[in-house]
mmCIF file with all atom_site columns, C-alpha atoms in Angstrom:
data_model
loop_
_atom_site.group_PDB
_atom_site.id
_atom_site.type_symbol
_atom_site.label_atom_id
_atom_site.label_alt_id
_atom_site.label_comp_id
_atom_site.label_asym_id
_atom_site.label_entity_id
_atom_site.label_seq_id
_atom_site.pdbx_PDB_ins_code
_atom_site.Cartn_x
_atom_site.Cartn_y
_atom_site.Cartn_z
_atom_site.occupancy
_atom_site.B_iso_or_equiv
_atom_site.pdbx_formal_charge
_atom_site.auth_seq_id
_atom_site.auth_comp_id
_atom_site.auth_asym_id
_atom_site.auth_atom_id
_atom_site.pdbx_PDB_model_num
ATOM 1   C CA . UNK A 1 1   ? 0.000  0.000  0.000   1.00 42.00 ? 1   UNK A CA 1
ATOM 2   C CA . UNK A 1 2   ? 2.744  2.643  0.698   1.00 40.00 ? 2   UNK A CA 1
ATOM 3   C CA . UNK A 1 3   ? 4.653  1.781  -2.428  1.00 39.00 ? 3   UNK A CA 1
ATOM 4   C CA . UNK A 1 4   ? 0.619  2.398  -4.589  1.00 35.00 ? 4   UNK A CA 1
ATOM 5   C CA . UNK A 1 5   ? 0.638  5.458  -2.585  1.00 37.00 ? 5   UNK A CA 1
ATOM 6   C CA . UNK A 1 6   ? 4.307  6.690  -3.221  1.00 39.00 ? 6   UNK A CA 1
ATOM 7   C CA . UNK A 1 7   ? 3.672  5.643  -6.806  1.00 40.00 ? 7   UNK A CA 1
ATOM 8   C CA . UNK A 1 8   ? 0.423  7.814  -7.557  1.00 43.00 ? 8   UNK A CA 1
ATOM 9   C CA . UNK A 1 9   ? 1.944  10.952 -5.955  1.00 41.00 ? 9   UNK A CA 1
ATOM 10  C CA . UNK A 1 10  ? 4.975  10.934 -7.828  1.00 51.00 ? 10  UNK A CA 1
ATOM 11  C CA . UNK A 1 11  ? 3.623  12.272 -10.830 1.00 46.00 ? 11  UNK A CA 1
ATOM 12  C CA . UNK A 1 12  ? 1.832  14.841 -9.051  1.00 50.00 ? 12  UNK A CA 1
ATOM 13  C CA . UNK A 1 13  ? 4.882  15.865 -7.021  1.00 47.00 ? 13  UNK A CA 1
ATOM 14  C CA . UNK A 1 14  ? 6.838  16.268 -10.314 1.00 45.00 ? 14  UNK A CA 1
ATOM 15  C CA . UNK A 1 15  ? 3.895  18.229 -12.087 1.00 43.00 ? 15  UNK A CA 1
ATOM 16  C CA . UNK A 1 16  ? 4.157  20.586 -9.347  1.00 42.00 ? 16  UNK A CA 1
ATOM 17  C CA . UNK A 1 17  ? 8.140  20.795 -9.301  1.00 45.00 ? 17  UNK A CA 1
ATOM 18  C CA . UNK A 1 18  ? 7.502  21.441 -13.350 1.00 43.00 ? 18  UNK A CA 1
ATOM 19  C CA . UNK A 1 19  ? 5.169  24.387 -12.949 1.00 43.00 ? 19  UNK A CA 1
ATOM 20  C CA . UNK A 1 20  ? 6.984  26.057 -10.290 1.00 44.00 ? 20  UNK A CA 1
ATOM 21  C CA . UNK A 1 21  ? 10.414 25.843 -12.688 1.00 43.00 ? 21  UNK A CA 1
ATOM 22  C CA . UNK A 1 22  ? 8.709  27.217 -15.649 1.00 41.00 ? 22  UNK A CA 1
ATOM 23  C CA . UNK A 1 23  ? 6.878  30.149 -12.753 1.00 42.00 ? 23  UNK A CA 1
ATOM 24  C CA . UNK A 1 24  ? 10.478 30.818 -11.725 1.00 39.00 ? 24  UNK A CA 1
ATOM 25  C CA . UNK A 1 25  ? 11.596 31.150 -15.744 1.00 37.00 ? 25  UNK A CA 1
ATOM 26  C CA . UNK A 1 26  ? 9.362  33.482 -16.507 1.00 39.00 ? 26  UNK A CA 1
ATOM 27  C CA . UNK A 1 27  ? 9.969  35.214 -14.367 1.00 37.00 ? 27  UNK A CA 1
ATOM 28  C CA . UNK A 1 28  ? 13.628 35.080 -14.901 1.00 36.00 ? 28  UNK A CA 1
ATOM 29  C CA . UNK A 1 29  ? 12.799 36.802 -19.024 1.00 38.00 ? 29  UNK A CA 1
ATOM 30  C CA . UNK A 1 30  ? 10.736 39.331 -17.164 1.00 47.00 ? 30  UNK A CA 1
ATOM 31  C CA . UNK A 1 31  ? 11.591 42.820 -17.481 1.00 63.00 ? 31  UNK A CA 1
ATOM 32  C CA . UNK A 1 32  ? 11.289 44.764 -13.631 1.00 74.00 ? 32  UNK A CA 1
ATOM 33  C CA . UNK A 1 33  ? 11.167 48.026 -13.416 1.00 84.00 ? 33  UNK A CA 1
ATOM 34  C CA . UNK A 1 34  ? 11.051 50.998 -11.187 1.00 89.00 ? 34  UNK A CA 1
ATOM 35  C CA . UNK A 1 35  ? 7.910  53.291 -11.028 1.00 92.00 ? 35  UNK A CA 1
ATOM 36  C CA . UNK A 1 36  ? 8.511  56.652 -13.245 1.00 93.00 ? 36  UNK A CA 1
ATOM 37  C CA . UNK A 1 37  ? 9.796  59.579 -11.114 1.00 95.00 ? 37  UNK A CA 1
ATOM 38  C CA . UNK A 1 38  ? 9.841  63.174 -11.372 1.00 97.00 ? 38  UNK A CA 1
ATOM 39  C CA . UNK A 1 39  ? 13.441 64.059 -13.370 1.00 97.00 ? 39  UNK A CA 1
ATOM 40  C CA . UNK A 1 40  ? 15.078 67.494 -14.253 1.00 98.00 ? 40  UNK A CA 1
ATOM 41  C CA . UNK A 1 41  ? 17.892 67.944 -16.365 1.00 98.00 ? 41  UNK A CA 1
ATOM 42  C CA . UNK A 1 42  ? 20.218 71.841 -16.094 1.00 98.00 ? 42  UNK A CA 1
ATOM 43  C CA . UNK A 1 43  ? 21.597 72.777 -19.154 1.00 97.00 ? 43  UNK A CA 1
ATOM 44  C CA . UNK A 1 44  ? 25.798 73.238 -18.954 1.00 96.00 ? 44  UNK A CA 1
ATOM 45  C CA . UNK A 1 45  ? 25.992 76.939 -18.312 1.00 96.00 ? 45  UNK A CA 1
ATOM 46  C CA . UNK A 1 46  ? 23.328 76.093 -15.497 1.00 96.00 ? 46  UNK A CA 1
ATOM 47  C CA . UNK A 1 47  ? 20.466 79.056 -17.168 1.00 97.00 ? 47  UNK A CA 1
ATOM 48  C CA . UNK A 1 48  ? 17.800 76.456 -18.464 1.00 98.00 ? 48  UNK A CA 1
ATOM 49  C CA . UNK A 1 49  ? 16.602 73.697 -16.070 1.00 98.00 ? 49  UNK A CA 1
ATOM 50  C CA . UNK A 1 50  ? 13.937 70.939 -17.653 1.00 98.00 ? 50  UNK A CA 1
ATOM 51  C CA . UNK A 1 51  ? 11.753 69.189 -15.271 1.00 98.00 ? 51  UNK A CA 1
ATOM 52  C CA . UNK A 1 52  ? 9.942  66.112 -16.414 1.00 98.00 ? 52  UNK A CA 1
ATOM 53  C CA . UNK A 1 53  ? 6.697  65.170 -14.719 1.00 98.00 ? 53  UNK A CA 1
ATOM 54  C CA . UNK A 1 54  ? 5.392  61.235 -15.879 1.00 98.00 ? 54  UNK A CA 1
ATOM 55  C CA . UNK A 1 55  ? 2.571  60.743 -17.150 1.00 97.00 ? 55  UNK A CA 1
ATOM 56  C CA . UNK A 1 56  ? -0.066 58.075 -16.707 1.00 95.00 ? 56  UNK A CA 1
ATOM 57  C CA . UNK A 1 57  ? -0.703 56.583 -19.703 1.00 96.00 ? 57  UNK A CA 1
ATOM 58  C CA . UNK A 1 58  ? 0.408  52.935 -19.285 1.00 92.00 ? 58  UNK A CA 1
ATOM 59  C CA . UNK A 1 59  ? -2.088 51.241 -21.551 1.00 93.00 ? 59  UNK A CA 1
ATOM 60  C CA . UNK A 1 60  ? -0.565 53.444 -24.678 1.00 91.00 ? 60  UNK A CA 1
ATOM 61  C CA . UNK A 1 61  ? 2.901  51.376 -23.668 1.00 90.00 ? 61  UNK A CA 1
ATOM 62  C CA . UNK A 1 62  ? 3.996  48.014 -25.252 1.00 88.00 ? 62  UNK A CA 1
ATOM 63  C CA . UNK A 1 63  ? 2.650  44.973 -23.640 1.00 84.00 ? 63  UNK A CA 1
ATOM 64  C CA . UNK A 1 64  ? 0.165  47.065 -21.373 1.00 85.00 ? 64  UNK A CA 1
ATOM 65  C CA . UNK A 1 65  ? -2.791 46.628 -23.751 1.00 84.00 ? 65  UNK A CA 1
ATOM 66  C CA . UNK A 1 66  ? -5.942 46.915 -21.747 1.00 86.00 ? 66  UNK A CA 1
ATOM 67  C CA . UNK A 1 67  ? -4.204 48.948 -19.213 1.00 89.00 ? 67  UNK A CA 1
ATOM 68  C CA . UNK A 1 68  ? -5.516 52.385 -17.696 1.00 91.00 ? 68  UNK A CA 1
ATOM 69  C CA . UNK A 1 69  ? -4.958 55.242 -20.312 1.00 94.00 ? 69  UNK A CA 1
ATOM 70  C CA . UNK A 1 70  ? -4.142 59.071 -19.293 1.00 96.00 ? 70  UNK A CA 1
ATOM 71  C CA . UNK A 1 71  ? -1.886 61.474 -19.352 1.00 97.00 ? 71  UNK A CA 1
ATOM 72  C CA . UNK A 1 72  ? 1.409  61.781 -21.440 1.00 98.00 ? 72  UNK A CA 1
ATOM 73  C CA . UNK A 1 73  ? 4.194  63.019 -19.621 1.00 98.00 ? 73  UNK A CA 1
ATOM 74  C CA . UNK A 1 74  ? 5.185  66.535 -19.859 1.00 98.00 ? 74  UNK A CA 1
ATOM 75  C CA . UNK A 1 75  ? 7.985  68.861 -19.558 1.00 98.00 ? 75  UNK A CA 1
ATOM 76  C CA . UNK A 1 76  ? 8.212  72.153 -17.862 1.00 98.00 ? 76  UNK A CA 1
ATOM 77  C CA . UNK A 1 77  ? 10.825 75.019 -18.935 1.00 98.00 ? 77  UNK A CA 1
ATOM 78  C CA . UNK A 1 78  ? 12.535 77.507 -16.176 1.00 98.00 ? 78  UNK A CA 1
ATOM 79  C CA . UNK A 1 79  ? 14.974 79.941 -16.920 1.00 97.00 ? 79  UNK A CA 1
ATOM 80  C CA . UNK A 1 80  ? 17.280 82.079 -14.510 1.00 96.00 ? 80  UNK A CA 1
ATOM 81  C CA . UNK A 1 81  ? 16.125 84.807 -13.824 1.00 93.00 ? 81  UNK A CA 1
ATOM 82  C CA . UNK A 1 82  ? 17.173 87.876 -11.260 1.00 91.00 ? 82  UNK A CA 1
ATOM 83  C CA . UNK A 1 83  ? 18.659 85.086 -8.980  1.00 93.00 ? 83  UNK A CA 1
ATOM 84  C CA . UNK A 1 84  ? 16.056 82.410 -9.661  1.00 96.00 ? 84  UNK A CA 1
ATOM 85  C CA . UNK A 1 85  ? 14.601 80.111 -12.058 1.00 97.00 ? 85  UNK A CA 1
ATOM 86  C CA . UNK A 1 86  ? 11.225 81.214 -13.255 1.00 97.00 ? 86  UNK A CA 1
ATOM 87  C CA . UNK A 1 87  ? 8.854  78.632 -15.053 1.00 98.00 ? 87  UNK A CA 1
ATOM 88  C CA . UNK A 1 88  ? 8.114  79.934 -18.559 1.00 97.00 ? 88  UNK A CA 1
ATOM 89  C CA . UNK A 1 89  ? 6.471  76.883 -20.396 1.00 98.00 ? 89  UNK A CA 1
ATOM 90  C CA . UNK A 1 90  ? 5.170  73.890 -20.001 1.00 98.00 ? 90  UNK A CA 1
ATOM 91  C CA . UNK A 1 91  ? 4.347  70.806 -22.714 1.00 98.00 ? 91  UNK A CA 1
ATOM 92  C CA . UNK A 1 92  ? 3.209  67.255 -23.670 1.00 98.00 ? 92  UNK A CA 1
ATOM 93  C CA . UNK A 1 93  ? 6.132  65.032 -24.381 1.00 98.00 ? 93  UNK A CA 1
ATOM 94  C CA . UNK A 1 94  ? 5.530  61.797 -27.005 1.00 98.00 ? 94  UNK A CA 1
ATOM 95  C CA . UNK A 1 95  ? 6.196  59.378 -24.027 1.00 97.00 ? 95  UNK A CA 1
ATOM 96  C CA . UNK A 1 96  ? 3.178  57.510 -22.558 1.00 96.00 ? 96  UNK A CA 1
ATOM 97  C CA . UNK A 1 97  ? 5.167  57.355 -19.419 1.00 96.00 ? 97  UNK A CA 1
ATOM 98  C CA . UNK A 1 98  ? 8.445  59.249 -19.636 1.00 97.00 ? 98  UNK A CA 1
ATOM 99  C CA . UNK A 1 99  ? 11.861 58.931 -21.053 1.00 97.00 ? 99  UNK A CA 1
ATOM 100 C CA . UNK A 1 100 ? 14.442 56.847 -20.088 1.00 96.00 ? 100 UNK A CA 1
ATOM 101 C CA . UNK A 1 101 ? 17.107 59.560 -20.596 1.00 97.00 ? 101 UNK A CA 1
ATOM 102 C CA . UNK A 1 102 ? 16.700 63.649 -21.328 1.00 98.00 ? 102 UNK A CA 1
ATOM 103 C CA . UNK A 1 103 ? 19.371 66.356 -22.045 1.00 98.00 ? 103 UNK A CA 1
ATOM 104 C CA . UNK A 1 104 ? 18.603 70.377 -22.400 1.00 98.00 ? 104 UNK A CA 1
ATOM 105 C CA . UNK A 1 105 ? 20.962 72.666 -24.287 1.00 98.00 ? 105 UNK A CA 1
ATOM 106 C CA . UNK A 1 106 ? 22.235 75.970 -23.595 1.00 97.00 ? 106 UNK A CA 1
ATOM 107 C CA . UNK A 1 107 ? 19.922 77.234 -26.059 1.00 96.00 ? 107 UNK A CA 1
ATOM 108 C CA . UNK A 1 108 ? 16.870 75.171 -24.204 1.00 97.00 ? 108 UNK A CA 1
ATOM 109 C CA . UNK A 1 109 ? 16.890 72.546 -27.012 1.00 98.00 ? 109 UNK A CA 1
ATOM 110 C CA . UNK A 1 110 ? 15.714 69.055 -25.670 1.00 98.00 ? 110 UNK A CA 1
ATOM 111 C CA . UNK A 1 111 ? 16.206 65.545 -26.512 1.00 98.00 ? 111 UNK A CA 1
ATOM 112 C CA . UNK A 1 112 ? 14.585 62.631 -25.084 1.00 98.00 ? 112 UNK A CA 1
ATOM 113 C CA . UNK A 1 113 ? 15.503 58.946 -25.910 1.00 98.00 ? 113 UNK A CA 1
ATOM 114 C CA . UNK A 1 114 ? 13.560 55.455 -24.718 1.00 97.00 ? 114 UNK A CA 1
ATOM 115 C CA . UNK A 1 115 ? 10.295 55.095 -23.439 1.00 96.00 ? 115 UNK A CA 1
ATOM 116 C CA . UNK A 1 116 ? 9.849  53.531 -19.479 1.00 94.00 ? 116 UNK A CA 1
ATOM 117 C CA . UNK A 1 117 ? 9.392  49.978 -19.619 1.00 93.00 ? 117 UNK A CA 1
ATOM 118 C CA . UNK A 1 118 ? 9.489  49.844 -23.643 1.00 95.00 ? 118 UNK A CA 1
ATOM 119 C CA . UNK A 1 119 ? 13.185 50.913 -24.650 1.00 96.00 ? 119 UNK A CA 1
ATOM 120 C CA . UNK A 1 120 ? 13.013 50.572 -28.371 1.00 97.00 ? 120 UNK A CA 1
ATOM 121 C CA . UNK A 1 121 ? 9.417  50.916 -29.063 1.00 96.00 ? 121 UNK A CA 1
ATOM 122 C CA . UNK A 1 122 ? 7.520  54.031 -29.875 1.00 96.00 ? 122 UNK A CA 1
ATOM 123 C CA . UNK A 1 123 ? 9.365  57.228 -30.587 1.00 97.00 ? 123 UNK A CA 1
ATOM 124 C CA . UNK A 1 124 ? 12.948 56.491 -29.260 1.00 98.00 ? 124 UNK A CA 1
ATOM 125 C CA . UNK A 1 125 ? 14.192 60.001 -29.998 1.00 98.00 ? 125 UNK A CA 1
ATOM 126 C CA . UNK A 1 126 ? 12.471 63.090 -29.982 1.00 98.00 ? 126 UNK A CA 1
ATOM 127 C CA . UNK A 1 127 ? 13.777 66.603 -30.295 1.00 98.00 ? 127 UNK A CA 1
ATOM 128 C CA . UNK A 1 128 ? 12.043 69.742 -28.986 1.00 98.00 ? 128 UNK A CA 1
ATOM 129 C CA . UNK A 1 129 ? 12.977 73.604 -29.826 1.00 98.00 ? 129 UNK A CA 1
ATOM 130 C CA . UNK A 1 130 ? 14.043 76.050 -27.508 1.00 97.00 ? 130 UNK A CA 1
ATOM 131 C CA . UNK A 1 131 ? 9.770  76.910 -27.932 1.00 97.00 ? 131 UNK A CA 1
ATOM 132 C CA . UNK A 1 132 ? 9.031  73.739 -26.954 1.00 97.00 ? 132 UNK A CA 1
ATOM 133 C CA . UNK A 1 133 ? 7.909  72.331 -30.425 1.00 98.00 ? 133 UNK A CA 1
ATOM 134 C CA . UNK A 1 134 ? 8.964  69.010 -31.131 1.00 98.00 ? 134 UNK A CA 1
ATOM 135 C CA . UNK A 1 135 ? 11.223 69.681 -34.026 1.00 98.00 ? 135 UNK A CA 1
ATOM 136 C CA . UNK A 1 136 ? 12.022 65.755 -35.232 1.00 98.00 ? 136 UNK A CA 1
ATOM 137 C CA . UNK A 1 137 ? 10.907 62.221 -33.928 1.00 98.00 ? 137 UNK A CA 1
ATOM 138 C CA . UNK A 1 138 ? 12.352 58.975 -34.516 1.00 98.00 ? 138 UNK A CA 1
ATOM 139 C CA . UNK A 1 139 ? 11.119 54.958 -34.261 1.00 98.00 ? 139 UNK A CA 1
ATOM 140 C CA . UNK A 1 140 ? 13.845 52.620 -34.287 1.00 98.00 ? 140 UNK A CA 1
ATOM 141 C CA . UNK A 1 141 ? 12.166 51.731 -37.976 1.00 98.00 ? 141 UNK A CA 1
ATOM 142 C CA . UNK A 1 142 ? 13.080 55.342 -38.829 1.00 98.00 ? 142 UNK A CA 1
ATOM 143 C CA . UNK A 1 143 ? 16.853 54.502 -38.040 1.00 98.00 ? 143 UNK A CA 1
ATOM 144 C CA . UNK A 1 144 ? 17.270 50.718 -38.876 1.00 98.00 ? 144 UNK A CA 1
ATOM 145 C CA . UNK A 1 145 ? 15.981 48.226 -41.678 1.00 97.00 ? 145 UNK A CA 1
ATOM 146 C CA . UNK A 1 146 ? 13.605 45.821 -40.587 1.00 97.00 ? 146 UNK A CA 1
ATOM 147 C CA . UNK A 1 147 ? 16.477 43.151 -41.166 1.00 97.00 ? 147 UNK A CA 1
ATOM 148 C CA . UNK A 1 148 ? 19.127 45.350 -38.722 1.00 97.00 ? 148 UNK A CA 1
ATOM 149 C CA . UNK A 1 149 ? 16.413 45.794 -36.386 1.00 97.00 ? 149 UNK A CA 1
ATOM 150 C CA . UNK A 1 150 ? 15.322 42.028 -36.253 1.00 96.00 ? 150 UNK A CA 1
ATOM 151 C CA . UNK A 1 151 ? 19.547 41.344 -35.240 1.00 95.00 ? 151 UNK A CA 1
ATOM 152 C CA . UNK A 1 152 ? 19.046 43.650 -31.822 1.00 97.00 ? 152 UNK A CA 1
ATOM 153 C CA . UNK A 1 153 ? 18.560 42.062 -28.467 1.00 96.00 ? 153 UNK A CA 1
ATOM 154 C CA . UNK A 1 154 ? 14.670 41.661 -27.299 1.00 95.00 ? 154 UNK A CA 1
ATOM 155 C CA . UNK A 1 155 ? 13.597 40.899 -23.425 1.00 93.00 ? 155 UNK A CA 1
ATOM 156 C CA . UNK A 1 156 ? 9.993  40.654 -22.343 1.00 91.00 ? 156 UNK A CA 1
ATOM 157 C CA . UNK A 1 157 ? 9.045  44.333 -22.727 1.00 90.00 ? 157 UNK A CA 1
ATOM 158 C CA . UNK A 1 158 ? 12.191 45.949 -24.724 1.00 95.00 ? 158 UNK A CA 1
ATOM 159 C CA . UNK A 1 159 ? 14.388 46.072 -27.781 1.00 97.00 ? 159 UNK A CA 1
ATOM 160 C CA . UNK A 1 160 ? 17.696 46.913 -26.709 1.00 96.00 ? 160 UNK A CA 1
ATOM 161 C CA . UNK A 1 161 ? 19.265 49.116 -29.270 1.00 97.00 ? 161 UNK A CA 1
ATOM 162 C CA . UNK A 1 162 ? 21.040 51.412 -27.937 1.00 97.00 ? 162 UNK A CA 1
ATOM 163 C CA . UNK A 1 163 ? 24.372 51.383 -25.633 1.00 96.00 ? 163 UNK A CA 1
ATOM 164 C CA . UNK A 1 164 ? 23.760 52.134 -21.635 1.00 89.00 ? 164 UNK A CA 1
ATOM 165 C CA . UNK A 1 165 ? 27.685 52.093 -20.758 1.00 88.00 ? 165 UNK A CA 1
ATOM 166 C CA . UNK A 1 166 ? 27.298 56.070 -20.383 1.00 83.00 ? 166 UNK A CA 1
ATOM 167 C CA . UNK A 1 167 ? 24.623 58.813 -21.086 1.00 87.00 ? 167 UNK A CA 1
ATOM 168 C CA . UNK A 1 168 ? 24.155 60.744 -24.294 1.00 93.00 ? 168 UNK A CA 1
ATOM 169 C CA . UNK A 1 169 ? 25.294 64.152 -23.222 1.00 94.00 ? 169 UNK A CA 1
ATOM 170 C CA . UNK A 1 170 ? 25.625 67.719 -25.222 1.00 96.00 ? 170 UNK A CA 1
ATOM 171 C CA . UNK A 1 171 ? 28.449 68.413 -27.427 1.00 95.00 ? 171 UNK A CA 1
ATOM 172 C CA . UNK A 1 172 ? 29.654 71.950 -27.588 1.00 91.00 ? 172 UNK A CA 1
ATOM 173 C CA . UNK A 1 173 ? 28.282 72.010 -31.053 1.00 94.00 ? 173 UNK A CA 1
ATOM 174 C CA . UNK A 1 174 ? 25.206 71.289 -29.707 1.00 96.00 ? 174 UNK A CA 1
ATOM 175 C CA . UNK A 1 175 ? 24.797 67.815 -30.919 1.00 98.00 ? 175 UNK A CA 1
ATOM 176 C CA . UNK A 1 176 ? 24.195 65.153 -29.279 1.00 98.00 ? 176 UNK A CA 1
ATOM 177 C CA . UNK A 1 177 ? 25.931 61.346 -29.838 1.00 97.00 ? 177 UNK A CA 1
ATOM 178 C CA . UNK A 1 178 ? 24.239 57.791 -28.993 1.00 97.00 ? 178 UNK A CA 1
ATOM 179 C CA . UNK A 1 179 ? 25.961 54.576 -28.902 1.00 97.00 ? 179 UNK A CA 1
ATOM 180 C CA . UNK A 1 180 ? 23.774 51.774 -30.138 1.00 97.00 ? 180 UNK A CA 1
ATOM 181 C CA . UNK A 1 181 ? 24.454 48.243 -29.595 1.00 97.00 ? 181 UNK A CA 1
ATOM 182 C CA . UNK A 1 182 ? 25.257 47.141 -32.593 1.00 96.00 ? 182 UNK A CA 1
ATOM 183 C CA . UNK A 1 183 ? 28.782 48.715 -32.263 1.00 96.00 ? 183 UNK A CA 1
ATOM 184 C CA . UNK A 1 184 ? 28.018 51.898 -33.999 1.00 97.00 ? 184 UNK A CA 1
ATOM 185 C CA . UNK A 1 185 ? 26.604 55.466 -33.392 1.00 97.00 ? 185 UNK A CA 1
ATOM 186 C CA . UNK A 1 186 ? 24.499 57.872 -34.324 1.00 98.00 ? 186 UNK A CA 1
ATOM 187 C CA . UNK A 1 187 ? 24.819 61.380 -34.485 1.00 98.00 ? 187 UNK A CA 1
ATOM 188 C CA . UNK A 1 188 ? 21.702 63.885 -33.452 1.00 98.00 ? 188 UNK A CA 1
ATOM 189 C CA . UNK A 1 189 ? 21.882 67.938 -34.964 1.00 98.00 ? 189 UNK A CA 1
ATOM 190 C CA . UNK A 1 190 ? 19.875 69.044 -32.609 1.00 98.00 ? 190 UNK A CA 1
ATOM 191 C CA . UNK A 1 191 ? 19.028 72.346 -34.765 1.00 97.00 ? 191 UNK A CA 1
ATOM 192 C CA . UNK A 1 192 ? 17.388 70.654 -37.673 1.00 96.00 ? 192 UNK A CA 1
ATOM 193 C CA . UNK A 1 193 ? 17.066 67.079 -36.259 1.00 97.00 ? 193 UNK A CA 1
ATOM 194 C CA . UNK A 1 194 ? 19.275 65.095 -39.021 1.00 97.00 ? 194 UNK A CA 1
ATOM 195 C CA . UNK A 1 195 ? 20.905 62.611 -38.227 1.00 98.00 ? 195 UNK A CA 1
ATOM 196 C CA . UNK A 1 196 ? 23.783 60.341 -39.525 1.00 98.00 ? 196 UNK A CA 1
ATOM 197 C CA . UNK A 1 197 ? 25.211 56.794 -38.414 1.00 98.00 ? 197 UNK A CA 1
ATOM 198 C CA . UNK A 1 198 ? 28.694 55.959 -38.012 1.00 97.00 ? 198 UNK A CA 1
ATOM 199 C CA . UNK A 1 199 ? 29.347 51.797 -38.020 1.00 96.00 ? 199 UNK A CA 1
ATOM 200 C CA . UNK A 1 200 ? 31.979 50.177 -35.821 1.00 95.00 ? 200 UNK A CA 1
ATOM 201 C CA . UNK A 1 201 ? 32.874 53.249 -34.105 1.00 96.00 ? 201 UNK A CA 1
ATOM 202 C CA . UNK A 1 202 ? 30.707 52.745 -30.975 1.00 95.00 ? 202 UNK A CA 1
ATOM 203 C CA . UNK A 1 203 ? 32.064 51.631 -27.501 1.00 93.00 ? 203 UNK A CA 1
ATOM 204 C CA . UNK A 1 204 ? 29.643 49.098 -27.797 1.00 93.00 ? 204 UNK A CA 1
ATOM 205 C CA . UNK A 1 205 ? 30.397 45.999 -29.271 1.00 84.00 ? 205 UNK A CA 1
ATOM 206 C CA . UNK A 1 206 ? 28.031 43.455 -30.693 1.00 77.00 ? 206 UNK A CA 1
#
C-alpha cells in the first residue's frame, strides 16, 4: 500500500516541481522596473533647467494593452532669472510614461531617448525647440531596416538598441551622440534634427 501510494503521488509531485520551474523562468525573461519619477535635467551653463513630470498613460505602452490610459508626460521650462529660475512653459512630451534619458541645451533645445518599460518601441528620440515644439521624432524603424532591427537584443518588454555604458550628453556644437548596440553610433543635430550613423565606431560591441 505505501509503495501504490508513493507511486500515484509521484507524478503529481513532479507536475508541481515542473510548474513552479517554468513560474520561476518566466519570471527570470521578465523585465522589472522601477515606477517613473519626477526628473530634471540643467543645461551646462546652469540658465535652463527641464523638469519632467510622468505621465499616466500605461495602456498606450507596449505589452500594457488593456491597461488604464491618461496622461502623457510633460515637460516644464525655467529659466534664470534675477537670482532664480522662473517657469516659462510647459508641454506634452511623445512618451506615454516618460523617457528613459533627457538632455537640455544651452539654447533650451531638448532631446529625449527610450520610453519607461518599452526601450526601443515608440518614438525612441524626440527633439524639442528652444519653444518647446517638437522639431524631429524617430522609431527605431526610422533609423534601422527591418532586417538590422530584427539582429538587436529583445527581453519581455524591450528592444535593446542602444548602448547604456554612459549617457548621451551635449556636445559643444550642440549635438548630441548615442551609442547603439550594434557597435556603432548615431549622431543627433539638434538644430534641424538630421541625423547620420557611423558603423563600428561605438564603444559598444556586438
Amino acid at each position: 500500500m505505501r509503495s501504490l501510494v508513493c507511486g500515484t503521488m509521484t507524478p503529481r509531485i513532479t507536475l508541481v516541481m515542473l510548474l513552479l520551474l517554468l513560474a520561476a523562468v518566466k519570471a527570470a525573461l521578465a523585465d522589472s522596473w522601477p515606477n517613473a519619477t519626477v526628473k530634471a535635467v540643467v543645461s551646462e551653463n546652469g540658465e535652463t533647467i527641464v523638469r519632467v513630470i510622468p505621465g499616466t498613460s500605461i495602456g498606450d505602452t507596449y505589452g500594457f494593452a488593456g491597461s488604464r490610459k491618461g496622461k502623457f508626460a510633460m515637460a516644464q521650462w525655467f529659466r534664470f532669472r534675477s537670482n532664480r529660475y522662473e517657469l516659462y512653459q510647459t508641454i506634452q512630451l511623445v512618451h506615454p510614461v516618460a523617457p528613459i534619458h533627457a538632455a537640455v541645451a544651452n539654447d533650451g533645445t531638448l532631446i529625449t531617448l527610450d520610453n519607461w518599460h518599452n526601450v526601443g518601441f515608440g518614438d525612441v528620440v524626440a527633439i524639442y525647440a528652444p519653444d518647446g515644439k517638437l522639431r524631429k521624432k524617430y522609431r527605431l524603424a526610422d533609423l534601422y531596416s527591418t532586417e538590422v532591427i530584427e539582429k538587436i537584443k529583445r527581453s519581455v518588454s524591450s528592444i535593446w538598441w542602444r548602448c547604456l555604458k554612459s549617457d548621451p550628453h551635449i556636445q559643444r556644437n550642440n549635438t548630441v551622440q548615442v551609442d547603439d548596440t550594434l557597435g556603432g553610433r548615431f549622431t543627433f543635430h539638434l538644430e534641424n534634427g538630421a541625423h547620420i550613423y557611423e558603423a563600428g565606431v561605438g564603444e559598444c560591441r556586438p
